[in-house]
mmCIF file of C-alpha atoms in Angstrom:
data_model
loop_
_atom_site.group_PDB
_atom_site.id
_atom_site.type_symbol
_atom_site.label_atom_id
_atom_site.label_comp_id
_atom_site.label_asym_id
_atom_site.label_seq_id
_atom_site.Cartn_x
_atom_site.Cartn_y
_atom_site.Cartn_z
ATOM 1 C CA MET K 1 -24.819 52.471 -37.078
ATOM 2 C CA ARG K 2 -26.921 53.938 -34.238
ATOM 3 C CA LEU K 3 -30.496 52.925 -33.484
ATOM 4 C CA ASN K 4 -33.249 55.069 -32.082
ATOM 5 C CA ASN K 5 -34.424 54.082 -28.620
ATOM 6 C CA SER K 6 -38.040 53.995 -29.788
ATOM 7 C CA GLY K 7 -40.665 51.867 -28.107
ATOM 8 C CA THR K 8 -41.305 49.768 -31.222
ATOM 9 C CA LEU K 9 -37.664 48.881 -31.742
ATOM 10 C CA LEU K 10 -37.154 48.334 -28.019
ATOM 11 C CA GLN K 11 -39.987 45.823 -27.966
ATOM 12 C CA PHE K 12 -38.640 44.230 -31.125
ATOM 13 C CA GLY K 13 -35.205 43.820 -29.586
ATOM 14 C CA GLN K 14 -36.629 42.307 -26.415
ATOM 15 C CA ILE K 15 -38.676 39.838 -28.466
ATOM 16 C CA ALA K 16 -35.572 38.892 -30.456
ATOM 17 C CA GLN K 17 -33.699 38.257 -27.214
ATOM 18 C CA CYS K 18 -36.483 36.117 -25.791
ATOM 19 C CA VAL K 19 -36.671 34.009 -28.959
ATOM 20 C CA PHE K 20 -32.994 33.151 -28.918
ATOM 21 C CA TRP K 21 -32.907 32.550 -25.149
ATOM 22 C CA VAL K 22 -35.819 30.125 -25.374
ATOM 23 C CA ALA K 23 -34.087 28.223 -28.163
ATOM 24 C CA HIS K 24 -30.617 28.376 -26.574
ATOM 25 C CA PRO K 25 -30.978 28.696 -22.779
ATOM 26 C CA THR K 26 -27.330 27.880 -22.018
ATOM 27 C CA PRO K 27 -25.112 30.869 -22.848
ATOM 28 C CA LEU K 28 -21.741 29.181 -22.222
ATOM 29 C CA ASN K 29 -19.191 29.763 -24.983
ATOM 30 C CA ILE K 30 -21.745 31.773 -26.988
ATOM 31 C CA ALA K 31 -20.982 35.271 -28.240
ATOM 32 C CA TYR K 32 -23.858 37.738 -28.193
ATOM 33 C CA ARG K 33 -24.031 40.903 -30.240
ATOM 34 C CA CYS K 34 -26.139 43.472 -28.410
ATOM 35 C CA PHE K 35 -28.483 45.949 -30.015
ATOM 36 C CA PRO K 36 -27.781 49.527 -28.814
ATOM 37 C CA MET K 37 -31.550 50.091 -28.587
ATOM 38 C CA ALA K 38 -31.769 48.340 -25.206
ATOM 39 C CA SER K 39 -29.306 46.782 -22.818
ATOM 40 C CA ARG K 40 -31.278 43.516 -22.713
ATOM 41 C CA ALA K 41 -32.058 43.258 -26.434
ATOM 42 C CA CYS K 42 -29.577 40.707 -27.765
ATOM 43 C CA VAL K 43 -29.369 38.406 -30.763
ATOM 44 C CA CYS K 44 -27.151 35.350 -30.693
ATOM 45 C CA MET K 45 -25.205 35.791 -33.919
ATOM 46 C CA GLU K 46 -22.953 32.813 -33.394
ATOM 47 C CA CYS K 47 -25.909 30.490 -32.789
ATOM 48 C CA ALA K 48 -27.409 31.702 -36.049
ATOM 49 C CA ALA K 49 -24.184 31.103 -37.943
ATOM 50 C CA THR K 50 -23.778 27.553 -36.638
ATOM 51 C CA ARG K 51 -27.255 26.649 -37.866
ATOM 52 C CA GLY K 52 -26.785 27.894 -41.392
ATOM 53 C CA PHE K 53 -28.018 31.448 -40.798
ATOM 54 C CA GLY K 54 -24.653 33.093 -41.375
ATOM 55 C CA GLY K 55 -26.130 35.066 -44.265
ATOM 56 C CA ALA K 56 -28.730 36.670 -41.984
ATOM 57 C CA SER K 57 -26.128 37.556 -39.354
ATOM 58 C CA ARG K 58 -23.898 39.171 -41.964
ATOM 59 C CA ARG K 59 -26.807 41.166 -43.378
ATOM 60 C CA ILE K 60 -27.633 42.448 -39.885
ATOM 61 C CA GLU K 61 -24.045 43.598 -39.427
ATOM 62 C CA GLU K 62 -24.210 45.397 -42.781
ATOM 63 C CA ALA K 63 -27.695 46.882 -42.225
ATOM 64 C CA ALA K 64 -27.957 50.517 -43.284
ATOM 65 C CA ASP K 65 -30.343 51.576 -40.526
ATOM 66 C CA GLU K 66 -32.814 50.263 -37.948
ATOM 67 C CA GLU K 67 -35.544 49.722 -40.536
ATOM 68 C CA ASP K 68 -33.215 47.593 -42.627
ATOM 69 C CA MET K 69 -32.285 45.546 -39.551
ATOM 70 C CA TYR K 70 -35.951 45.157 -38.633
ATOM 71 C CA ARG K 71 -36.747 43.824 -42.109
ATOM 72 C CA ILE K 72 -33.831 41.346 -42.079
ATOM 73 C CA VAL K 73 -34.701 39.844 -38.694
ATOM 74 C CA THR K 74 -38.453 39.659 -39.315
ATOM 75 C CA ASP K 75 -37.792 37.971 -42.680
ATOM 76 C CA PHE K 76 -35.532 35.528 -40.840
ATOM 77 C CA TYR K 77 -38.227 34.609 -38.287
ATOM 78 C CA ARG K 78 -40.848 34.366 -41.019
ATOM 79 C CA ASP K 79 -38.742 31.916 -43.039
ATOM 80 C CA TYR K 80 -37.384 29.769 -40.197
ATOM 81 C CA GLY K 81 -39.843 30.240 -37.348
ATOM 82 C CA VAL K 82 -39.001 30.892 -33.711
ATOM 83 C CA GLY K 83 -38.135 28.868 -30.658
ATOM 84 C CA MET K 84 -36.544 25.460 -30.553
ATOM 85 C CA PHE K 85 -38.206 23.951 -33.631
ATOM 86 C CA GLY K 86 -37.681 27.087 -35.666
ATOM 87 C CA LEU K 87 -33.938 27.313 -35.101
ATOM 88 C CA ASN K 88 -32.865 23.653 -35.235
ATOM 89 C CA LYS K 89 -33.084 20.989 -37.914
ATOM 90 C CA ALA K 90 -32.925 17.821 -35.869
ATOM 91 C CA PHE K 91 -33.608 16.533 -32.365
ATOM 92 C CA ARG K 92 -33.200 13.579 -30.050
ATOM 93 C CA ILE K 93 -35.399 12.845 -27.066
ATOM 94 C CA ARG K 94 -34.869 11.729 -23.475
ATOM 95 C CA ARG K 95 -36.958 11.264 -20.372
ATOM 96 C CA GLY K 96 -36.818 14.006 -17.761
ATOM 97 C CA GLY K 97 -36.744 13.497 -14.021
ATOM 98 C CA ASN K 98 -40.532 13.521 -13.841
ATOM 99 C CA GLY K 99 -40.928 11.175 -16.784
ATOM 100 C CA GLU K 100 -41.682 13.932 -19.297
ATOM 101 C CA ILE K 101 -40.290 13.865 -22.836
ATOM 102 C CA ILE K 102 -37.522 16.418 -23.426
ATOM 103 C CA TYR K 103 -36.364 17.419 -26.909
ATOM 104 C CA LEU K 104 -32.606 17.841 -27.336
ATOM 105 C CA PRO K 105 -31.490 19.868 -30.388
ATOM 106 C CA ILE K 106 -28.726 18.310 -32.481
ATOM 107 C CA ASN K 107 -26.430 21.270 -33.098
ATOM 108 C CA ASN K 108 -23.724 19.528 -35.123
ATOM 109 C CA MET K 109 -25.781 17.786 -37.804
ATOM 110 C CA ASP K 110 -23.820 16.887 -40.921
ATOM 111 C CA ALA K 111 -24.369 19.507 -43.651
ATOM 112 C CA VAL K 112 -24.393 16.858 -46.374
ATOM 113 C CA LYS K 113 -26.289 17.454 -49.633
ATOM 114 C CA LEU K 114 -27.895 14.925 -51.976
ATOM 115 C CA ASP K 115 -25.351 15.828 -54.661
ATOM 116 C CA ASP K 116 -22.625 14.651 -52.292
ATOM 117 C CA LEU K 117 -23.939 11.106 -52.723
ATOM 118 C CA ILE K 118 -22.561 9.967 -56.062
ATOM 119 C CA GLY K 119 -24.779 7.627 -58.046
ATOM 120 C CA TYR K 120 -28.069 6.166 -56.746
ATOM 121 C CA GLU K 121 -30.043 8.679 -58.815
ATOM 122 C CA ILE K 122 -33.217 6.558 -58.941
ATOM 123 C CA GLN K 123 -33.165 6.044 -55.182
ATOM 124 C CA LYS K 124 -32.605 9.730 -54.482
ATOM 125 C CA GLN K 125 -35.407 10.731 -56.852
ATOM 126 C CA LYS K 126 -37.911 8.437 -55.131
ATOM 127 C CA LEU K 127 -36.959 9.932 -51.773
ATOM 128 C CA ILE K 128 -37.222 13.487 -53.136
ATOM 129 C CA GLU K 129 -40.660 12.878 -54.659
ATOM 130 C CA ASN K 130 -42.072 11.437 -51.437
ATOM 131 C CA THR K 131 -40.569 14.208 -49.295
ATOM 132 C CA GLU K 132 -41.703 17.016 -51.613
ATOM 133 C CA ALA K 133 -45.264 15.701 -51.481
ATOM 134 C CA PHE K 134 -45.017 15.653 -47.700
ATOM 135 C CA VAL K 135 -43.692 19.195 -47.213
ATOM 136 C CA ASN K 136 -46.219 20.548 -49.730
ATOM 137 C CA GLY K 137 -49.147 19.112 -47.791
ATOM 138 C CA ARG K 138 -49.943 16.274 -50.198
ATOM 139 C CA LYS K 139 -50.289 12.610 -49.314
ATOM 140 C CA ALA K 140 -46.984 10.835 -48.695
ATOM 141 C CA ASN K 141 -45.816 7.499 -47.327
ATOM 142 C CA ASN K 142 -43.562 6.264 -44.569
ATOM 143 C CA CYS K 143 -40.257 5.321 -46.134
ATOM 144 C CA LEU K 144 -37.838 2.436 -45.588
ATOM 145 C CA LEU K 145 -34.335 2.603 -47.060
ATOM 146 C CA TYR K 146 -32.775 -0.848 -46.941
ATOM 147 C CA GLY K 147 -29.724 -2.544 -48.351
ATOM 148 C CA ASP K 148 -26.026 -3.060 -47.911
ATOM 149 C CA SER K 149 -23.987 -1.198 -45.347
ATOM 150 C CA GLY K 150 -22.121 1.899 -46.505
ATOM 151 C CA THR K 151 -24.308 2.658 -49.518
ATOM 152 C CA GLY K 152 -25.693 6.042 -48.421
ATOM 153 C CA LYS K 153 -29.021 5.285 -46.738
ATOM 154 C CA SER K 154 -28.485 7.442 -43.656
ATOM 155 C CA THR K 155 -26.688 10.098 -45.698
ATOM 156 C CA SER K 156 -29.715 10.399 -47.993
ATOM 157 C CA ILE K 157 -32.107 11.087 -45.125
ATOM 158 C CA LYS K 158 -29.823 13.680 -43.527
ATOM 159 C CA ALA K 159 -29.416 15.354 -46.918
ATOM 160 C CA ILE K 160 -33.195 15.447 -47.398
ATOM 161 C CA VAL K 161 -33.633 17.232 -44.075
ATOM 162 C CA ASN K 162 -30.954 19.764 -45.043
ATOM 163 C CA ALA K 163 -32.585 20.324 -48.424
ATOM 164 C CA TYR K 164 -36.106 20.963 -47.119
ATOM 165 C CA TYR K 165 -35.336 22.577 -43.784
ATOM 166 C CA ASP K 166 -36.252 26.038 -45.055
ATOM 167 C CA GLN K 167 -39.649 24.628 -46.069
ATOM 168 C CA GLY K 168 -40.431 23.594 -42.507
ATOM 169 C CA LEU K 169 -39.048 20.041 -42.448
ATOM 170 C CA ARG K 170 -37.590 18.845 -39.132
ATOM 171 C CA MET K 171 -36.206 15.485 -37.975
ATOM 172 C CA ILE K 172 -36.604 13.667 -34.653
ATOM 173 C CA GLU K 173 -34.208 10.750 -34.172
ATOM 174 C CA ILE K 174 -35.656 7.869 -32.161
ATOM 175 C CA TYR K 175 -33.763 4.855 -30.853
ATOM 176 C CA LYS K 176 -35.193 1.387 -30.521
ATOM 177 C CA HIS K 177 -35.550 1.487 -26.740
ATOM 178 C CA GLN K 178 -37.633 4.676 -27.094
ATOM 179 C CA PHE K 179 -40.338 3.190 -29.310
ATOM 180 C CA LYS K 180 -42.705 2.999 -26.346
ATOM 181 C CA ASP K 181 -42.604 6.827 -26.295
ATOM 182 C CA LEU K 182 -43.520 7.216 -29.966
ATOM 183 C CA SER K 183 -47.173 8.030 -29.353
ATOM 184 C CA THR K 184 -46.221 10.730 -26.843
ATOM 185 C CA VAL K 185 -43.604 12.217 -29.174
ATOM 186 C CA ILE K 186 -46.070 12.422 -32.049
ATOM 187 C CA ALA K 187 -48.767 13.922 -29.824
ATOM 188 C CA MET K 188 -46.359 16.702 -28.823
ATOM 189 C CA VAL K 189 -45.693 17.825 -32.417
ATOM 190 C CA LYS K 190 -48.930 17.056 -34.259
ATOM 191 C CA ASN K 191 -50.392 20.565 -33.995
ATOM 192 C CA ARG K 192 -47.226 22.473 -34.909
ATOM 193 C CA ASN K 193 -46.703 24.257 -38.213
ATOM 194 C CA TYR K 194 -43.773 22.067 -39.171
ATOM 195 C CA LYS K 195 -43.377 18.742 -40.932
ATOM 196 C CA PHE K 196 -41.596 16.112 -38.849
ATOM 197 C CA ILE K 197 -39.690 13.041 -39.980
ATOM 198 C CA ILE K 198 -39.326 10.449 -37.225
ATOM 199 C CA TYR K 199 -35.932 8.989 -38.101
ATOM 200 C CA MET K 200 -34.900 5.454 -37.137
ATOM 201 C CA ASP K 201 -31.398 4.474 -38.157
ATOM 202 C CA ASP K 202 -30.229 0.881 -38.618
ATOM 203 C CA LEU K 203 -33.637 -0.527 -37.755
ATOM 204 C CA SER K 204 -33.735 -4.270 -37.113
ATOM 205 C CA PHE K 205 -35.032 -6.675 -34.475
ATOM 206 C CA GLU K 206 -33.909 -9.992 -33.066
ATOM 207 C CA ASP K 207 -36.299 -12.822 -32.172
ATOM 208 C CA PHE K 208 -36.571 -11.821 -28.533
ATOM 209 C CA GLU K 209 -37.201 -8.101 -29.149
ATOM 210 C CA ILE K 210 -40.805 -6.929 -29.088
ATOM 211 C CA GLU K 211 -40.323 -3.162 -29.593
ATOM 212 C CA TYR K 212 -41.469 -3.540 -33.192
ATOM 213 C CA LYS K 213 -45.017 -4.023 -31.900
ATOM 214 C CA PHE K 214 -45.027 -0.402 -30.652
ATOM 215 C CA LEU K 215 -43.824 0.716 -34.061
ATOM 216 C CA LYS K 216 -46.505 -1.265 -35.885
ATOM 217 C CA ALA K 217 -49.258 0.296 -33.806
ATOM 218 C CA VAL K 218 -47.987 3.823 -34.415
ATOM 219 C CA ILE K 219 -47.461 3.435 -38.158
ATOM 220 C CA GLU K 220 -50.793 1.802 -38.825
ATOM 221 C CA GLY K 221 -53.241 -0.127 -36.711
ATOM 222 C CA GLY K 222 -53.574 1.974 -33.586
ATOM 223 C CA VAL K 223 -56.788 3.677 -32.538
ATOM 224 C CA GLU K 224 -55.378 7.186 -33.001
ATOM 225 C CA THR K 225 -54.788 8.382 -36.569
ATOM 226 C CA LYS K 226 -51.235 9.452 -37.363
ATOM 227 C CA PRO K 227 -51.191 13.231 -37.994
ATOM 228 C CA ASP K 228 -50.548 14.609 -41.480
ATOM 229 C CA ASN K 229 -47.387 16.431 -40.390
ATOM 230 C CA VAL K 230 -45.506 13.290 -39.284
ATOM 231 C CA LEU K 231 -43.821 10.581 -41.358
ATOM 232 C CA ILE K 232 -41.458 7.783 -40.377
ATOM 233 C CA TYR K 233 -38.208 7.323 -42.317
ATOM 234 C CA ALA K 234 -36.078 4.323 -41.396
ATOM 235 C CA THR K 235 -32.896 2.680 -42.624
ATOM 236 C CA SER K 236 -32.001 -0.977 -42.280
ATOM 237 C CA ASN K 237 -29.589 -3.565 -43.592
ATOM 238 C CA ARG K 238 -32.454 -6.078 -43.492
ATOM 239 C CA ARG K 239 -35.212 -6.102 -46.074
ATOM 240 C CA HIS K 240 -37.771 -7.530 -43.644
ATOM 241 C CA LEU K 241 -36.394 -5.805 -40.504
ATOM 242 C CA ILE K 242 -37.041 -8.756 -38.161
ATOM 243 C CA LYS K 243 -34.777 -11.786 -37.958
ATOM 244 C CA GLU K 244 -36.296 -14.822 -39.633
ATOM 245 C CA THR K 245 -35.412 -18.470 -39.012
ATOM 246 C CA TRP K 246 -36.380 -21.773 -40.591
ATOM 247 C CA SER K 247 -38.210 -22.690 -37.401
ATOM 248 C CA ASP K 248 -40.732 -19.969 -38.235
ATOM 249 C CA ARG K 249 -41.934 -22.265 -41.010
ATOM 250 C CA ASP K 250 -42.452 -25.339 -38.830
ATOM 251 C CA ASP K 251 -46.219 -24.920 -38.663
ATOM 252 C CA MET K 252 -46.671 -24.519 -42.419
ATOM 253 C CA GLU K 253 -49.270 -26.579 -44.141
ATOM 254 C CA ARG K 254 -48.204 -28.019 -47.458
ATOM 255 C CA GLY K 255 -50.653 -28.999 -50.128
ATOM 256 C CA GLY K 256 -49.185 -29.727 -53.529
ATOM 257 C CA ASP K 257 -47.259 -26.680 -54.655
ATOM 258 C CA GLU K 258 -49.110 -24.311 -52.347
ATOM 259 C CA ILE K 259 -47.448 -23.017 -49.174
ATOM 260 C CA HIS K 260 -49.545 -21.380 -46.448
ATOM 261 C CA HIS K 261 -47.251 -19.206 -44.392
ATOM 262 C CA SER K 262 -47.434 -19.504 -40.636
ATOM 263 C CA ASP K 263 -48.831 -16.845 -38.347
ATOM 264 C CA THR K 264 -45.286 -16.144 -37.152
ATOM 265 C CA MET K 265 -44.153 -15.332 -40.680
ATOM 266 C CA HIS K 266 -47.095 -12.998 -41.232
ATOM 267 C CA GLU K 267 -46.409 -11.275 -37.916
ATOM 268 C CA LYS K 268 -42.803 -10.594 -38.832
ATOM 269 C CA LEU K 269 -43.539 -9.435 -42.370
ATOM 270 C CA SER K 270 -46.403 -7.156 -41.338
ATOM 271 C CA LEU K 271 -44.032 -4.427 -40.088
ATOM 272 C CA VAL K 272 -42.217 -3.827 -43.371
ATOM 273 C CA ASN K 273 -45.547 -3.808 -45.207
ATOM 274 C CA ARG K 274 -46.499 -0.683 -43.262
ATOM 275 C CA PHE K 275 -43.858 1.341 -45.118
ATOM 276 C CA GLY K 276 -45.505 2.593 -48.289
ATOM 277 C CA VAL K 277 -42.182 3.424 -49.975
ATOM 278 C CA THR K 278 -39.260 0.992 -49.853
ATOM 279 C CA ILE K 279 -36.009 1.962 -51.557
ATOM 280 C CA SER K 280 -33.179 -0.492 -52.139
ATOM 281 C CA PHE K 281 -29.524 0.571 -51.869
ATOM 282 C CA SER K 282 -27.166 -2.097 -53.208
ATOM 283 C CA LEU K 283 -23.389 -2.200 -53.345
ATOM 284 C CA PRO K 284 -21.802 -0.679 -56.454
ATOM 285 C CA ASN K 285 -19.984 -2.853 -58.944
ATOM 286 C CA GLN K 286 -16.305 -2.227 -59.535
ATOM 287 C CA LYS K 287 -16.875 0.230 -62.388
ATOM 288 C CA GLU K 288 -19.328 2.233 -60.265
ATOM 289 C CA PHE K 289 -16.932 2.114 -57.330
ATOM 290 C CA PHE K 290 -14.087 3.554 -59.415
ATOM 291 C CA ASN K 291 -16.427 6.275 -60.692
ATOM 292 C CA ILE K 292 -17.327 7.220 -57.103
ATOM 293 C CA VAL K 293 -13.643 7.380 -56.194
ATOM 294 C CA CYS K 294 -12.766 9.601 -59.167
ATOM 295 C CA GLU K 295 -15.718 11.957 -58.584
ATOM 296 C CA LEU K 296 -14.863 12.297 -54.905
ATOM 297 C CA ALA K 297 -11.217 12.996 -55.723
ATOM 298 C CA LYS K 298 -12.247 16.032 -57.800
ATOM 299 C CA ARG K 299 -13.411 17.712 -54.587
ATOM 300 C CA TYR K 300 -9.893 17.612 -53.145
ATOM 301 C CA PRO K 301 -7.453 19.759 -55.143
ATOM 302 C CA GLU K 302 -4.535 18.387 -53.141
ATOM 303 C CA ILE K 303 -5.066 14.955 -54.752
ATOM 304 C CA ARG K 304 -2.983 14.956 -57.940
ATOM 305 C CA LEU K 305 -3.074 11.271 -58.885
ATOM 306 C CA SER K 306 -4.343 10.349 -62.328
ATOM 307 C CA GLU K 307 -7.591 8.405 -62.636
ATOM 308 C CA GLN K 308 -5.634 5.270 -63.469
ATOM 309 C CA GLU K 309 -3.460 5.669 -60.389
ATOM 310 C CA LEU K 310 -6.516 6.417 -58.220
ATOM 311 C CA CYS K 311 -8.315 3.287 -59.384
ATOM 312 C CA ALA K 312 -5.254 1.106 -58.809
ATOM 313 C CA GLU K 313 -4.811 2.431 -55.273
ATOM 314 C CA ALA K 314 -8.555 2.237 -54.580
ATOM 315 C CA ASN K 315 -8.549 -1.411 -55.623
ATOM 316 C CA LYS K 316 -5.812 -2.163 -53.101
ATOM 317 C CA TRP K 317 -7.654 -0.199 -50.426
ATOM 318 C CA GLU K 318 -11.007 -1.933 -50.771
ATOM 319 C CA LEU K 319 -9.410 -5.382 -50.630
ATOM 320 C CA ALA K 320 -8.023 -4.554 -47.200
ATOM 321 C CA HIS K 321 -10.880 -2.388 -45.876
ATOM 322 C CA GLY K 322 -14.190 -4.163 -46.099
ATOM 323 C CA GLY K 323 -14.866 -4.377 -49.824
ATOM 324 C CA ILE K 324 -16.559 -2.136 -52.355
ATOM 325 C CA SER K 325 -18.995 0.519 -51.097
ATOM 326 C CA GLY K 326 -19.518 4.264 -51.149
ATOM 327 C CA ARG K 327 -18.288 4.460 -47.568
ATOM 328 C CA THR K 328 -15.070 2.631 -48.475
ATOM 329 C CA ALA K 329 -14.565 5.044 -51.370
ATOM 330 C CA GLN K 330 -14.913 8.063 -49.059
ATOM 331 C CA GLN K 331 -12.546 6.539 -46.500
ATOM 332 C CA PHE K 332 -9.999 5.914 -49.247
ATOM 333 C CA ILE K 333 -10.250 9.506 -50.491
ATOM 334 C CA ASN K 334 -9.876 10.802 -46.922
ATOM 335 C CA TYR K 335 -6.688 8.783 -46.618
ATOM 336 C CA ILE K 336 -5.253 9.918 -49.969
ATOM 337 C CA ALA K 337 -6.126 13.562 -49.260
ATOM 338 C CA GLY K 338 -4.445 13.332 -45.856
ATOM 339 C CA GLN K 339 -1.297 11.835 -47.323
ATOM 340 C CA SER K 340 -1.222 14.394 -50.125
ATOM 341 C CA GLY K 341 -1.227 17.225 -47.610
ATOM 342 C CA LYS K 342 2.049 16.174 -46.029
#
């Protein structure tokens, strides 16, 4: 296919180049496919493919003429946006040399889907309902997923971002030591035409840690109102997030059957109360565990064990590898699939 060297297409190609260079300024190990319309008009096809845009890159290669190519690329930008936030699903942050906040795209985010998480249908539905309200501009709540380790809390949030990415949902992962930067991070994205989930994985605090006070102020209680395009999704193995001890109850006043909780108890419980949606993920029972194992095994054609044989081997595996959980089931299936491929 040959393209006319017209001014309109030349400008279009230069714009396309600028968009991809802004989003991906480091060209190392990246293959560029150049438009014949101009020597500097390039589109990074490999970048597009690695972010789930392989369909668009293939359609460009198969375009019948320049008008067809123009339509494909403009549809692509319309659906996904441009620049860093348009072309990436998730981000981390760090401080630059001058103290400024820098967004770092996460280019290898797990492409997990909600259907990959077997069971937990009620939990997934609550998360879907809250997220759909959010991306559609309706009122939604901050969300806390808590419960036992290995039950799919983090997987659920990553799957939600994958599911609603094409509707403008993006994720910013924040670590505990970065909570003091939360207000700045939110201020930088509040006027953008995207919905942002601030993601906090494995959230919990010890007695001596005070970072939760920054989080409380941002979620609810600060002077500045949290923008409508930002929600906080967190996972934790602790229901109340902050470590509690019996000494917290030392200043209780007892009168008959009534217990007046101490100020310390109220302080520690006030954080979890700021999450409007709390979703519990508990360990599966043995029957549910065997069902997870059998459903996962169906995704690996190289595994030829019967269900009875799978369950017997899975029972041995979980006894030696941390007990029953969805994570243990996946690790077992990985092992069986690896051995079956020998």
